[in-house]
Coordinates of C-alpha atoms in Angstrom, one line a residue:
X1122 CA -10.3 24.9 -1.1
X1123 CA -7.2 26.5 1.3
X1124 CA -6.3 25.9 4.8
X1125 CA -4.6 28.2 7.4
X1126 CA -1.8 26.2 9.8
X1127 CA -3.1 25.7 13.0
X1128 CA -0.4 23.8 14.2
X1129 CA 2.5 24.2 15.1
X1130 CA 5.2 22.5 12.2
X1131 CA 6.7 21.1 15.5
X1132 CA 5.4 20.6 18.8
X1133 CA 7.4 21.4 22.0
X1134 CA 8.7 18.6 23.7
X1135 CA 6.2 18.1 26.4
X1136 CA 3.3 18.2 23.8
X1137 CA 5.6 15.8 21.5
X1138 CA 5.8 13.2 24.5
X1139 CA 2.3 13.2 25.3
X1140 CA 1.3 13.2 21.8
X1141 CA -0.5 16.6 22.6
X1142 CA -1.4 19.2 20.2
X1143 CA 0.9 22.4 19.5
X1144 CA -0.2 25.9 19.1
X1145 CA 3.5 26.5 18.6
X1146 CA 2.9 29.7 21.3
X1147 CA 6.4 30.6 23.4
X1148 CA 5.3 29.1 25.7
X1149 CA 2.4 26.6 24.0
X1150 CA -0.8 26.9 25.9
X1151 CA -0.5 23.0 26.9
X1152 CA 2.5 23.6 28.9
X1153 CA 1.4 27.4 30.3
X1154 CA -2.0 25.5 31.8
X1155 CA 0.2 22.3 33.0
X1156 CA 3.0 24.2 34.2
X1157 CA 5.0 22.9 32.1
X1158 CA 8.8 24.7 30.9
X1159 CA 7.6 24.4 27.1
X1160 CA 11.3 24.0 24.8
X1161 CA 11.2 23.1 21.3
X1162 CA 13.7 22.0 19.4
X1163 CA 15.2 24.0 16.4
X1164 CA 13.3 23.6 13.2
X1165 CA 15.3 22.1 9.9
X1166 CA 13.7 24.1 7.4
X1167 CA 15.1 28.0 8.8
X1168 CA 18.5 26.6 7.9
X1169 CA 20.6 23.7 5.6
X1170 CA 19.0 20.9 5.5
X1171 CA 20.5 18.4 7.6
X1172 CA 20.5 15.3 5.8
X1173 CA 22.4 12.4 7.6
X1174 CA 20.6 9.5 8.4
X1175 CA 19.5 10.1 11.3
X1176 CA 18.0 14.2 11.0
X1177 CA 16.0 12.3 8.1
X1178 CA 14.8 9.5 9.8
X1179 CA 13.1 11.7 12.8
X1180 CA 12.2 14.1 10.5
X1181 CA 9.7 11.4 8.9
X1182 CA 8.6 10.5 12.0
X1183 CA 7.5 13.5 12.7
X1184 CA 5.4 13.9 9.7
X1185 CA 4.3 10.9 11.0
X1186 CA 3.1 12.4 14.2
X1187 CA 1.7 15.4 12.0
X1188 CA -0.4 13.0 10.4
X1189 CA -1.8 10.9 13.1
X1190 CA -2.3 14.7 14.9
X1191 CA -4.8 15.3 11.7
X1192 CA -6.8 12.5 12.5
X1193 CA -8.7 14.8 14.6
X1194 CA -9.5 16.9 11.7
X1195 CA -10.8 14.3 9.4
X1196 CA -13.4 13.1 11.7
X1197 CA -14.3 16.6 12.0
X1198 CA -14.5 17.1 8.2
X1199 CA -16.6 13.6 8.0
X1200 CA -20.3 13.1 8.9
X1201 CA -19.2 10.0 10.8
X1202 CA -18.6 8.9 14.3
X1203 CA -16.0 6.8 14.0
X1204 CA -13.7 5.7 11.4
X1205 CA -14.2 1.8 13.2
X1206 CA -17.5 2.0 12.9
X1207 CA -18.4 -0.3 10.7
X1208 CA -20.7 -3.1 11.7
X1209 CA -19.4 -5.8 8.8
X1210 CA -15.6 -5.1 9.1
X1211 CA -15.2 -6.4 13.5
X1212 CA -14.7 -9.6 13.0
X1213 CA -11.7 -9.4 10.5
X1214 CA -9.9 -7.7 12.4
X1215 CA -8.4 -8.3 16.2
X1216 CA -7.7 -6.0 18.3
X1217 CA -7.0 -3.8 21.5
X1218 CA -7.1 -5.1 24.7
X1219 CA -9.8 -3.1 26.0
X1220 CA -7.3 -0.5 27.9
X1221 CA -4.7 1.7 27.1
X1222 CA -3.9 1.4 23.5
X1223 CA -0.1 0.6 24.2
X1224 CA -0.9 -2.9 25.7
X1225 CA 0.2 -5.4 22.9
X1226 CA -3.2 -7.3 21.1
X1227 CA -5.4 -10.1 21.4
X1228 CA -6.0 -12.5 19.3
X1229 CA -9.4 -13.1 20.7
X1230 CA -10.3 -9.9 21.3
X1231 CA -13.5 -7.9 18.9
X1232 CA -12.4 -4.4 18.1
X1233 CA -14.0 -1.7 20.5
X1234 CA -15.9 0.7 18.3
X1235 CA -16.0 3.5 21.6
X1236 CA -11.9 3.7 21.7
X1237 CA -11.0 7.1 22.2
X1238 CA -8.3 7.5 19.7
X1239 CA -10.0 6.2 16.8
X1240 CA -7.2 4.3 14.1
X1241 CA -7.8 4.9 10.4
X1242 CA -7.9 1.0 8.9
X1243 CA -9.5 -0.3 5.4
X1244 CA -12.7 -1.2 6.0
X1245 CA -13.9 -4.2 5.0
X1246 CA -16.5 -4.2 1.7
X1247 CA -14.3 -0.3 0.8
X1248 CA -15.0 0.1 -2.6
X1249 CA -11.3 1.4 -3.3
X1250 CA -10.7 -2.2 -5.5
X1251 CA -10.7 -2.0 -9.1
X1252 CA -13.4 -4.2 -9.6
X1253 CA -16.1 -1.9 -8.0
X1254 CA -15.5 -0.2 -10.7
X1255 CA -16.9 -2.4 -12.8
X1256 CA -19.4 -2.3 -11.8
X1257 CA -20.8 1.4 -11.9
X1258 CA -23.6 1.3 -14.5
X1259 CA -21.4 2.8 -17.2
X1260 CA -18.9 0.1 -17.2
X1261 CA -21.5 -2.4 -16.7
X1262 CA -23.4 -2.0 -19.7
X1263 CA -20.9 -2.0 -22.1
X1264 CA -18.7 -5.4 -20.6
X1265 CA -21.2 -7.1 -19.1
X1266 CA -21.5 -8.3 -15.2
X1267 CA -18.6 -8.5 -12.7
X1268 CA -19.3 -10.5 -9.7
X1269 CA -17.1 -8.8 -6.6
X1270 CA -14.2 -11.7 -5.9
X1271 CA -13.8 -12.2 -9.4
X1272 CA -10.1 -11.5 -9.6
X1273 CA -9.6 -13.4 -6.4
X1274 CA -11.8 -16.6 -8.3
X1275 CA -9.3 -16.4 -10.7
X1276 CA -6.0 -16.1 -8.7
X1277 CA -7.7 -19.1 -6.3
X1278 CA -8.1 -21.1 -9.4
X1279 CA -4.5 -20.4 -11.0
X1280 CA -1.7 -23.4 -10.1
X1281 CA 1.0 -22.7 -9.5
X1282 CA 4.3 -23.3 -12.5
X1283 CA 6.4 -25.6 -12.7
X1284 CA 7.0 -27.7 -9.5
X1285 CA 5.7 -25.5 -7.2
X1286 CA 2.7 -27.0 -8.4
X1287 CA 3.6 -30.7 -6.9
X1288 CA 5.3 -30.0 -3.9
X1289 CA 5.1 -32.7 -1.5
X1290 CA 5.0 -35.0 -5.1
X1291 CA 8.7 -35.7 -5.1
X1292 CA 12.3 -36.2 -2.4
X1293 CA 14.0 -33.4 -1.3
X1294 CA 16.1 -32.4 -4.2
X1295 CA 18.8 -29.9 -3.2
X1296 CA 20.3 -27.6 -5.6
X1297 CA 23.7 -27.7 -7.0
X1298 CA 25.6 -25.2 -4.3
X1299 CA 27.9 -23.5 -6.5
X1300 CA 30.3 -20.6 -4.4
X1301 CA 30.5 -18.1 -7.8
X1302 CA 26.9 -19.0 -8.6
X1303 CA 25.3 -18.2 -5.5
X1304 CA 27.7 -14.9 -5.1
X1305 CA 26.8 -13.7 -8.1
X1306 CA 22.8 -14.1 -6.6
X1307 CA 22.9 -12.6 -3.9
X1308 CA 24.1 -9.8 -5.6
X1309 CA 21.6 -9.5 -7.7
X1310 CA 19.0 -9.8 -4.8
X1311 CA 20.8 -7.2 -2.6
X1312 CA 21.0 -5.4 -6.0
X1313 CA 17.1 -5.4 -7.3
X1314 CA 15.2 -7.1 -4.3
X1315 CA 16.4 -6.0 -1.2
X1316 CA 15.9 -2.6 -1.5
X1317 CA 11.9 -3.2 -1.4
X1318 CA 12.1 -4.5 2.0
X1319 CA 15.2 -4.4 3.8
X1320 CA 14.5 -7.1 6.1
X1321 CA 18.2 -8.0 6.8
X1322 CA 21.4 -6.4 6.4
X1323 CA 24.1 -8.3 3.5
X1324 CA 26.7 -9.6 6.6
X1325 CA 23.8 -11.6 8.6
X1326 CA 22.9 -12.9 4.9
X1327 CA 26.9 -14.0 4.5
X1328 CA 26.4 -15.9 8.2
X1329 CA 23.9 -17.5 7.4
X1330 CA 25.4 -18.8 3.3
X1331 CA 28.6 -19.4 5.1
X1332 CA 26.9 -22.4 7.1
X1333 CA 24.8 -23.4 4.3
X1334 CA 28.6 -23.9 2.3
X1335 CA 29.8 -25.3 5.1
X1336 CA 26.9 -27.6 5.1
X1337 CA 25.9 -27.5 8.8
X1338 CA 21.8 -26.9 9.5
X1339 CA 20.4 -27.9 6.0
X1340 CA 16.9 -28.1 7.5
X1341 CA 17.3 -24.9 9.0
X1342 CA 15.3 -21.3 8.4
X1343 CA 19.0 -20.3 7.7
X1344 CA 19.1 -22.6 4.7
X1345 CA 15.3 -21.5 3.2
X1346 CA 15.7 -18.2 3.7
X1347 CA 19.1 -18.4 1.3
X1348 CA 17.4 -20.3 -0.8
X1349 CA 14.7 -17.5 -1.3
X1350 CA 17.5 -14.8 -1.2
X1351 CA 18.5 -17.2 -4.4
X1352 CA 15.4 -18.0 -5.8
X1353 CA 15.1 -14.3 -6.0
X1354 CA 17.9 -13.2 -7.2
X1355 CA 17.5 -15.4 -10.6
X1356 CA 14.3 -14.3 -11.1
X1357 CA 14.8 -10.7 -10.9
X1358 CA 17.1 -11.1 -13.7
X1359 CA 14.1 -13.3 -15.8
X1360 CA 12.2 -10.1 -17.7
X1361 CA 10.8 -12.3 -20.0
X1362 CA 7.2 -13.7 -19.1
X1363 CA 8.9 -17.5 -18.7
X1364 CA 6.5 -19.4 -16.6
X1365 CA 7.6 -23.0 -18.4
X1366 CA 11.6 -22.6 -17.2
X1367 CA 11.4 -23.6 -13.7
X1368 CA 15.5 -22.7 -13.2
X1369 CA 14.5 -19.1 -14.8
X1370 CA 12.0 -18.8 -11.7
X1371 CA 14.5 -20.4 -10.4
X1372 CA 12.3 -22.5 -8.3
X1373 CA 14.8 -25.3 -8.1
X1374 CA 16.2 -23.3 -4.7
X1375 CA 12.2 -22.1 -3.8
X1376 CA 11.0 -25.5 -3.5
X1377 CA 13.1 -26.5 -0.9
X1378 CA 13.0 -23.0 0.5
X1379 CA 9.3 -23.6 0.9
X1380 CA 8.7 -27.2 1.7
X1381 CA 11.0 -25.8 5.0
X1382 CA 9.4 -23.1 5.4
X1383 CA 6.5 -24.4 5.8
X1384 CA 7.7 -27.4 8.0
X1385 CA 9.1 -25.2 10.2
X1386 CA 5.7 -23.2 10.7
X1387 CA 3.4 -26.2 10.6
X1388 CA 5.4 -27.8 13.6
X1389 CA 7.4 -25.4 15.5
X1390 CA 5.6 -23.5 18.5
X1391 CA 7.3 -21.2 19.4
X1392 CA 7.6 -18.1 17.0
X1393 CA 10.4 -16.7 15.3
X1394 CA 11.4 -13.9 14.2
X1395 CA 13.4 -15.9 11.7
X1396 CA 10.8 -17.6 10.3
X1397 CA 8.8 -14.7 10.2
X1398 CA 11.8 -13.3 7.7
X1399 CA 11.6 -16.4 5.9
X1400 CA 7.6 -15.8 5.2
X1401 CA 8.3 -12.6 4.2
X1402 CA 10.9 -13.6 1.5
X1403 CA 8.3 -16.0 0.0
X1404 CA 5.2 -13.7 0.2
X1405 CA 8.1 -11.6 -1.8
X1406 CA 8.8 -14.6 -4.6
X1407 CA 5.4 -15.3 -5.0
X1408 CA 4.7 -11.1 -5.5
X1409 CA 7.1 -11.6 -8.0
X1410 CA 5.4 -14.1 -10.1
X1411 CA 2.4 -11.8 -10.1
X1412 CA 0.4 -13.9 -7.2
X1413 CA -1.0 -12.2 -5.0
X1414 CA -3.1 -14.4 -2.9
X1415 CA -0.5 -16.6 -2.7
X1416 CA 2.0 -13.7 -1.5
X1417 CA -0.3 -12.5 0.9
X1418 CA -0.9 -15.9 2.7
X1419 CA 2.0 -16.5 3.8
X1420 CA 3.1 -12.7 4.3
X1421 CA -0.7 -13.8 6.6
X1422 CA 1.4 -16.0 7.7
X1423 CA 4.1 -14.0 9.0
X1424 CA 2.0 -11.0 10.9
X1425 CA 0.3 -13.6 12.9
X1426 CA 3.8 -15.0 14.5
X1427 CA 4.9 -11.4 14.9
X1428 CA 1.8 -10.7 16.6
X1429 CA 2.2 -14.4 18.7
X1430 CA 5.7 -13.6 19.3
X1431 CA 4.5 -9.2 20.7
X1432 CA 1.5 -11.5 22.8
X1433 CA 4.6 -14.2 24.5
X1434 CA 6.9 -11.0 26.0
X1435 CA 3.7 -10.0 27.8
X1436 CA 4.6 -5.8 27.4
X1437 CA 3.2 -2.7 26.9
X1438 CA 4.4 -1.6 23.3
X1439 CA 5.2 1.9 23.9
X1440 CA 7.9 0.9 26.5
X1441 CA 9.3 -2.6 24.8
X1442 CA 12.4 -2.5 22.9
X1443 CA 12.0 -3.9 19.5
X1444 CA 15.6 -4.7 17.6
X1445 CA 15.7 -3.5 14.1
X1446 CA 15.3 -6.3 12.0
X1447 CA 11.9 -7.4 14.4
X1448 CA 11.2 -3.5 13.6
X1449 CA 11.6 -3.8 9.8
X1450 CA 9.5 -7.1 9.7
X1451 CA 6.9 -5.4 11.0
X1452 CA 6.4 -2.7 9.0
X1453 CA 6.4 -5.4 5.8
X1454 CA 4.0 -7.5 7.2
X1455 CA 2.1 -3.7 7.6
X1456 CA 2.5 -3.2 4.0
X1457 CA 2.3 -6.8 2.5
X1458 CA -0.9 -7.2 4.2
X1459 CA -2.4 -3.2 3.8
X1460 CA -2.1 -4.1 -0.5
X1461 CA -3.4 -7.1 -0.4
X1462 CA -6.3 -5.6 1.8
X1463 CA -6.7 -2.6 -0.7
X1464 CA -7.0 -4.4 -3.6
X1465 CA -9.3 -7.6 -3.0
X1466 CA -10.2 -7.3 0.6
X1467 CA -9.0 -10.4 2.3
X1468 CA -8.7 -11.2 5.9
X1469 CA -6.7 -9.4 8.1
X1470 CA -4.3 -10.8 10.5
X1471 CA -4.6 -8.1 13.1
X1472 CA -1.1 -6.4 12.0
X1473 CA -2.6 -3.7 10.9
X1474 CA -3.7 -1.5 13.9
X1475 CA -0.2 -1.4 15.3
X1476 CA 0.7 0.2 12.8
X1477 CA 0.1 3.3 14.3
X1478 CA 2.2 2.4 17.9
X1479 CA 4.9 0.5 16.4
X1480 CA 8.4 2.7 15.7
X1481 CA 10.5 3.5 13.1
X1482 CA 12.9 1.6 11.9
X1483 CA 16.5 2.4 12.1
X1484 CA 19.5 2.0 9.5
X1485 CA 22.1 -0.2 11.2
X1486 CA 24.8 -0.3 8.2
X1487 CA 26.1 3.1 6.7
X1488 CA 25.2 1.6 3.3
X1489 CA 21.6 0.1 3.9
X1490 CA 20.4 3.9 5.0
X1491 CA 19.0 5.5 1.7
X1492 CA 17.0 1.9 1.9
X1493 CA 15.9 2.4 5.3
X1494 CA 14.2 5.9 4.6
X1495 CA 12.7 4.7 1.7
X1496 CA 11.1 2.2 3.6
X1497 CA 9.9 4.1 5.8
X1498 CA 8.4 6.8 3.2
X1499 CA 6.5 3.7 1.8
X1500 CA 5.2 2.7 5.5
X1501 CA 4.0 6.6 5.8
X1502 CA 2.6 7.3 2.5
X1503 CA 0.7 3.8 2.7
X1504 CA -0.6 4.6 6.3
X1505 CA -2.1 7.6 4.1
X1506 CA -4.0 5.4 1.4
X1507 CA -5.5 4.0 4.9
X1508 CA -7.1 7.1 6.1
X1509 CA -8.0 7.5 2.7
X1510 CA -9.3 4.0 2.1
X1511 CA -11.5 4.9 5.2
X1512 CA -11.9 8.4 5.1
X1513 CA -14.3 8.2 1.3
X1514 CA -14.5 4.5 0.4
X1515 CA -15.5 2.3 3.7
X1516 CA -19.5 1.5 3.2
X1517 CA -21.9 3.9 3.4
X1518 CA -23.8 4.2 7.2
X1519 CA -26.7 6.7 6.4
X1520 CA -29.8 5.5 4.9
X1521 CA -30.4 8.4 2.7
X1522 CA -27.6 10.4 1.1
X1523 CA -27.2 13.4 -0.3
X1524 CA -25.1 13.0 -2.9
X1525 CA -27.2 10.5 -5.4
X1526 CA -24.3 9.4 -7.3
X1527 CA -24.1 6.1 -8.6
X1528 CA -27.7 4.1 -7.5
X1529 CA -27.3 1.0 -8.5
X1530 CA -23.3 0.7 -7.9
X1531 CA -21.7 0.5 -4.7
X1532 CA -22.2 2.1 -1.8
X1533 CA -19.3 4.6 -1.0
X1534 CA -18.2 6.9 2.4
X1535 CA -17.9 9.9 0.7
X1536 CA -22.0 9.8 -0.8
X1537 CA -22.8 10.3 2.4
X1538 CA -21.1 14.2 2.6
X1539 CA -22.5 16.6 0.7
X1540 CA -20.7 18.5 -1.6
X1541 CA -19.0 20.6 0.8
X1542 CA -17.7 18.2 3.7
X1543 CA -16.5 16.5 0.6
X1544 CA -14.8 19.2 -0.6
X1545 CA -12.9 19.6 2.1
X1546 CA -12.2 16.1 3.4
X1547 CA -10.4 15.9 -0.3
X1548 CA -8.8 19.2 0.1
X1549 CA -7.2 17.7 3.7
X1550 CA -6.5 13.9 2.4
X1551 CA -4.7 15.6 -0.7
X1552 CA -2.5 18.4 2.5
X1553 CA -1.1 15.8 4.1
X1554 CA -0.1 14.3 1.2
X1555 CA 1.5 17.1 0.3
X1556 CA 3.2 16.8 3.7
X1557 CA 4.2 13.1 3.3
X1558 CA 5.7 14.6 -0.2
X1559 CA 7.5 17.5 0.4
X1560 CA 8.9 15.4 4.0
X1561 CA 11.4 13.3 1.5
X1562 CA 14.5 14.3 2.0
X1563 CA 15.4 17.1 -1.2
X1564 CA 18.2 14.2 -2.3
X1565 CA 16.0 11.2 -2.7
X1566 CA 12.3 13.5 -3.4
X1567 CA 11.2 12.1 -6.7
X1568 CA 10.3 14.2 -9.2
X1569 CA 6.9 14.9 -9.6
X1570 CA 5.6 13.7 -13.3
X1571 CA 6.9 11.7 -15.9
X1572 CA 10.7 12.4 -16.1
X1573 CA 13.4 9.4 -15.4
X1574 CA 14.0 9.1 -12.1
X1575 CA 17.3 6.9 -11.3
X1576 CA 16.2 4.0 -9.1
X1577 CA 12.8 1.8 -8.7
X1578 CA 12.8 3.1 -4.8
X1579 CA 12.4 6.3 -6.5
X1580 CA 9.7 5.2 -8.8
X1581 CA 7.7 3.6 -6.5
X1582 CA 7.3 6.5 -4.1
X1583 CA 5.7 8.3 -7.1
X1584 CA 3.9 5.7 -7.9
X1585 CA 2.0 5.9 -4.4
X1586 CA 2.4 9.8 -4.6
X1587 CA -0.7 9.6 -8.1
X1588 CA -2.5 6.5 -6.7
X1589 CA -3.1 8.3 -3.4
X1590 CA -3.9 11.7 -5.0
X1591 CA -5.9 9.8 -7.8
X1592 CA -8.7 8.2 -5.6
X1593 CA -8.8 11.3 -3.5
X1594 CA -10.3 12.8 -5.8
X1595 CA -12.0 10.5 -7.2
X1596 CA -14.9 11.0 -6.3
X1597 CA -15.4 14.5 -8.4
X1598 CA -14.9 12.3 -11.1
X1599 CA -17.7 10.2 -10.1
X1600 CA -20.1 12.5 -10.2
X1601 CA -19.6 14.7 -12.8
X1602 CA -19.8 11.4 -14.5
X1603 CA -23.1 10.0 -13.0
X1604 CA -24.6 13.6 -13.6
X1605 CA -24.4 13.7 -17.6
X1606 CA -25.7 10.4 -17.2
X1607 CA -28.5 11.4 -16.2
X1608 CA -28.7 14.3 -18.4
X1609 CA -27.9 12.4 -21.5
X1610 CA -30.9 9.7 -20.6
X1611 CA -34.4 10.3 -22.7
X1612 CA -35.9 7.8 -19.7
X1613 CA -34.1 10.0 -17.1
X1614 CA -36.5 11.8 -14.4
X1615 CA -34.3 14.1 -13.4
X1616 CA -33.3 12.4 -9.8
X1617 CA -30.2 15.0 -9.5
X1618 CA -31.5 18.4 -8.3
X1619 CA -29.5 21.2 -10.0
X1620 CA -26.2 21.1 -8.1
X1621 CA -24.0 24.3 -8.9
X1622 CA -21.3 22.5 -6.6
X1623 CA -21.0 20.3 -9.8
X1624 CA -20.6 23.0 -12.5
X1625 CA -17.9 25.2 -10.8
X1626 CA -14.6 26.1 -11.7
X1627 CA -13.3 24.0 -8.1
X1628 CA -15.3 21.3 -9.1
X1629 CA -14.3 20.9 -13.1
X1630 CA -10.3 21.6 -10.9
X1631 CA -10.5 18.0 -9.0
X1632 CA -11.7 16.1 -12.0
X1633 CA -9.3 17.5 -13.9
X1634 CA -7.1 16.6 -10.7
X1635 CA -8.2 12.9 -11.0
X1636 CA -7.6 12.9 -14.4
X1637 CA -3.7 13.8 -14.3
X1638 CA -3.0 11.2 -11.4
X1639 CA -4.2 9.1 -13.8
X1640 CA -2.4 9.3 -17.1
X1641 CA 1.0 10.3 -15.2
X1642 CA 0.0 6.6 -13.0
X1643 CA -0.4 5.2 -16.5
X1644 CA 3.0 6.3 -17.2
X1645 CA 5.1 5.6 -14.3
X1646 CA 3.1 2.3 -13.7
X1647 CA 4.1 0.9 -17.5
X1648 CA 7.3 1.4 -16.9
X1649 CA 7.7 -0.6 -13.7
X1650 CA 5.1 -4.0 -15.0
X1651 CA 7.8 -3.8 -17.9
X1652 CA 10.4 -6.6 -15.8
X1653 CA 9.4 -8.3 -12.6
X1654 CA 8.9 -6.9 -8.5
X1655 CA 6.7 -7.1 -5.4
X1656 CA 4.6 -4.8 -7.1
X1657 CA 3.9 -6.5 -10.2
X1658 CA 0.7 -7.6 -9.8
X1659 CA -0.5 -4.3 -7.6
X1660 CA 0.2 -2.5 -10.3
X1661 CA -1.2 -4.2 -13.6
X1662 CA -4.8 -3.8 -10.8
X1663 CA -3.9 0.5 -11.0
X1664 CA -3.7 0.7 -14.1
X1665 CA -6.6 -1.3 -14.9
X1666 CA -8.7 1.1 -12.4
X1667 CA -7.0 4.3 -14.0
X1668 CA -7.6 3.2 -17.6
X1669 CA -11.6 2.7 -16.9
X1670 CA -12.1 6.3 -14.7
X1671 CA -10.0 7.8 -17.9
X1672 CA -12.2 5.7 -20.2
X1673 CA -16.0 7.2 -18.5
X1674 CA -13.9 10.8 -18.1
X1675 CA -13.5 10.3 -22.5
X1676 CA -17.2 9.6 -22.4
X1677 CA -18.4 12.8 -20.5
X1678 CA -18.6 15.7 -22.7
X1679 CA -17.5 18.2 -19.2
X1680 CA -14.2 15.8 -19.4
X1681 CA -13.2 15.1 -22.7
X1682 CA -11.3 17.8 -23.1
X1683 CA -8.9 17.2 -20.4
X1684 CA -7.7 13.7 -21.6
X1685 CA -4.6 13.6 -24.0
X1686 CA -5.0 10.7 -26.9
X1687 CA -5.6 7.7 -25.0
X1688 CA -5.0 5.3 -27.3
X1689 CA -0.9 5.3 -27.2
X1690 CA -1.2 4.8 -23.6
X1691 CA -4.2 1.9 -24.2
X1692 CA -1.4 0.5 -26.7
X1693 CA 1.7 0.4 -23.7
X1694 CA 0.2 -1.1 -21.2
X1695 CA -1.9 -4.1 -23.3
X1696 CA 1.6 -4.6 -24.3
X1697 CA 3.6 -5.0 -20.6
X1698 CA 0.4 -7.1 -19.7
X1699 CA 0.7 -9.6 -22.4
X1700 CA 4.2 -10.4 -21.6
X1701 CA 2.6 -11.9 -18.9
X1702 CA -1.0 -13.4 -19.6
X1703 CA -0.7 -16.7 -18.8
X1704 CA -4.4 -18.3 -20.0
X1705 CA -7.0 -18.1 -17.1
X1706 CA -4.3 -15.3 -15.6
X1707 CA -5.5 -12.0 -14.2
X1708 CA -3.1 -10.5 -16.4
X1709 CA -5.5 -12.1 -19.6
X1710 CA -8.4 -10.7 -17.8
X1711 CA -7.5 -7.5 -17.7
X1712 CA -6.3 -7.8 -21.5
X1713 CA -9.9 -8.3 -22.1
X1714 CA -11.1 -6.0 -19.9
X1715 CA -9.0 -2.7 -21.4
X1716 CA -9.3 -3.6 -25.8
X1717 CA -13.1 -3.6 -24.5
X1718 CA -12.5 0.3 -23.6
X1719 CA -12.5 2.5 -27.1
X1720 CA -11.4 6.4 -26.9
X1721 CA -12.1 8.7 -28.9
X1722 CA -9.9 11.3 -30.9
X1723 CA -8.7 14.4 -29.8
X1724 CA -7.3 14.8 -33.2
X1725 CA -11.1 14.1 -35.0
X1726 CA -13.7 15.3 -32.2

């Protein structure tokens, strides 16, 4: 379905300042009605693209404003009155004062569902979790019953490796301080880990390291930051799934760092941005181990401390001045927490609603320009993913659903839409995804598909793109699978009435897009889960979801011919997951599920 652009590519200064819809005329209708001067900045698309860091960041900021304005269009396409009207989710959010939205958040009030500008927060009990696919009748009949908190229970029971499981069983032991070794480890960190979350500059780190080497304030938070950096520098060079070797995992550095961090967290009474940073480094370390709950816990501590830091200032967000370290800390908290909410539906800290009102960071170091741009681009698509979760996969509100899909499966918001509205909503979300993709500067924009890319940051953006594209189009594939299961069931009384949309070319194209997105996602993510990164567990879960979707399509006659030969892809994924599959881990559970998915061979068919 095609949409005609109803808004200018670039709003005038007056509309942009007041966050109003601009029609692009000269003067625009808003300026004409307000008797204001209508002034436009020069459009960058009519000349050679300015690739300077400031221009690129401004450009990404403009796409953020554009996506924000498009929330009204999504609300219009949806049948719901407000994306926040989920009764089960309110207790988990800390919200704004019932005053203008630029106020800092209270950590005690509940979100007002009647806010004038509804936010696209990931709803509680959303149905995008990979585990929800296991409850679908077709999958459940093959692999059996799995509770919604299955992966959560696995992770909370899994003991920590090595000395981390005995954090307070012995006196604090400091690792040996060898300047040359530490330089190598810090170089590893800034080359492999820092680009994923550029919390501070190398110069800032060097100041902390100099104090450590001179043995100044050994149990200060700067020491903990240094030890986290060394631990991450060690673990990112350990490509094998070695859980038994403390030195290979850098635990000799991380154990004292964690003790310092937890001591400061409990007994310091003023919020500290450096402690927030140390907690985020600890979250990254646990993510590299493939421990999502421990990673989330550290990030949530950081989020809550950051909220305390904001509240202590008693300022308006719109007029507050934030240092770059604070902005980077906020956005890292935001992204990590949203990832965990999307994967495990964990409790919220209250950081998520501020994503609409905090400004984006800028580069403070020429060597960090590209990292900053990648960082902003990933934040932008994380916000778009939140919109998709909210618009399509929140708990269904309608008492009866016009689309009788998955009658014994999880309720989902898209089921309360008729097929025309679902197609319009998915088309709008997909358009926003393409807007995001083309907002990335040409020289950093990852090419679509599976061609090799120069670095992990480009790979992550491409993986995020296909993750969003998959879940935008997932409802169409689920609808087709459900319909054909009903038709093939001998006991069926044809609960589903004939639906011309499921037989239309457009409907089948949406299913094909979902299949293509899942296949391309797998090829890209399999490369990433071959080594440790902060995305190790996240990508393994999404690979499981994609493979289940493809298995259902493979067993649906109308969709089977869209799939490639799946056996090599399945085998590659199993090989990578076995690398990390210690006993009773999520990785081992994923392997057990994937091994039960038997794909047909299209050559034989």
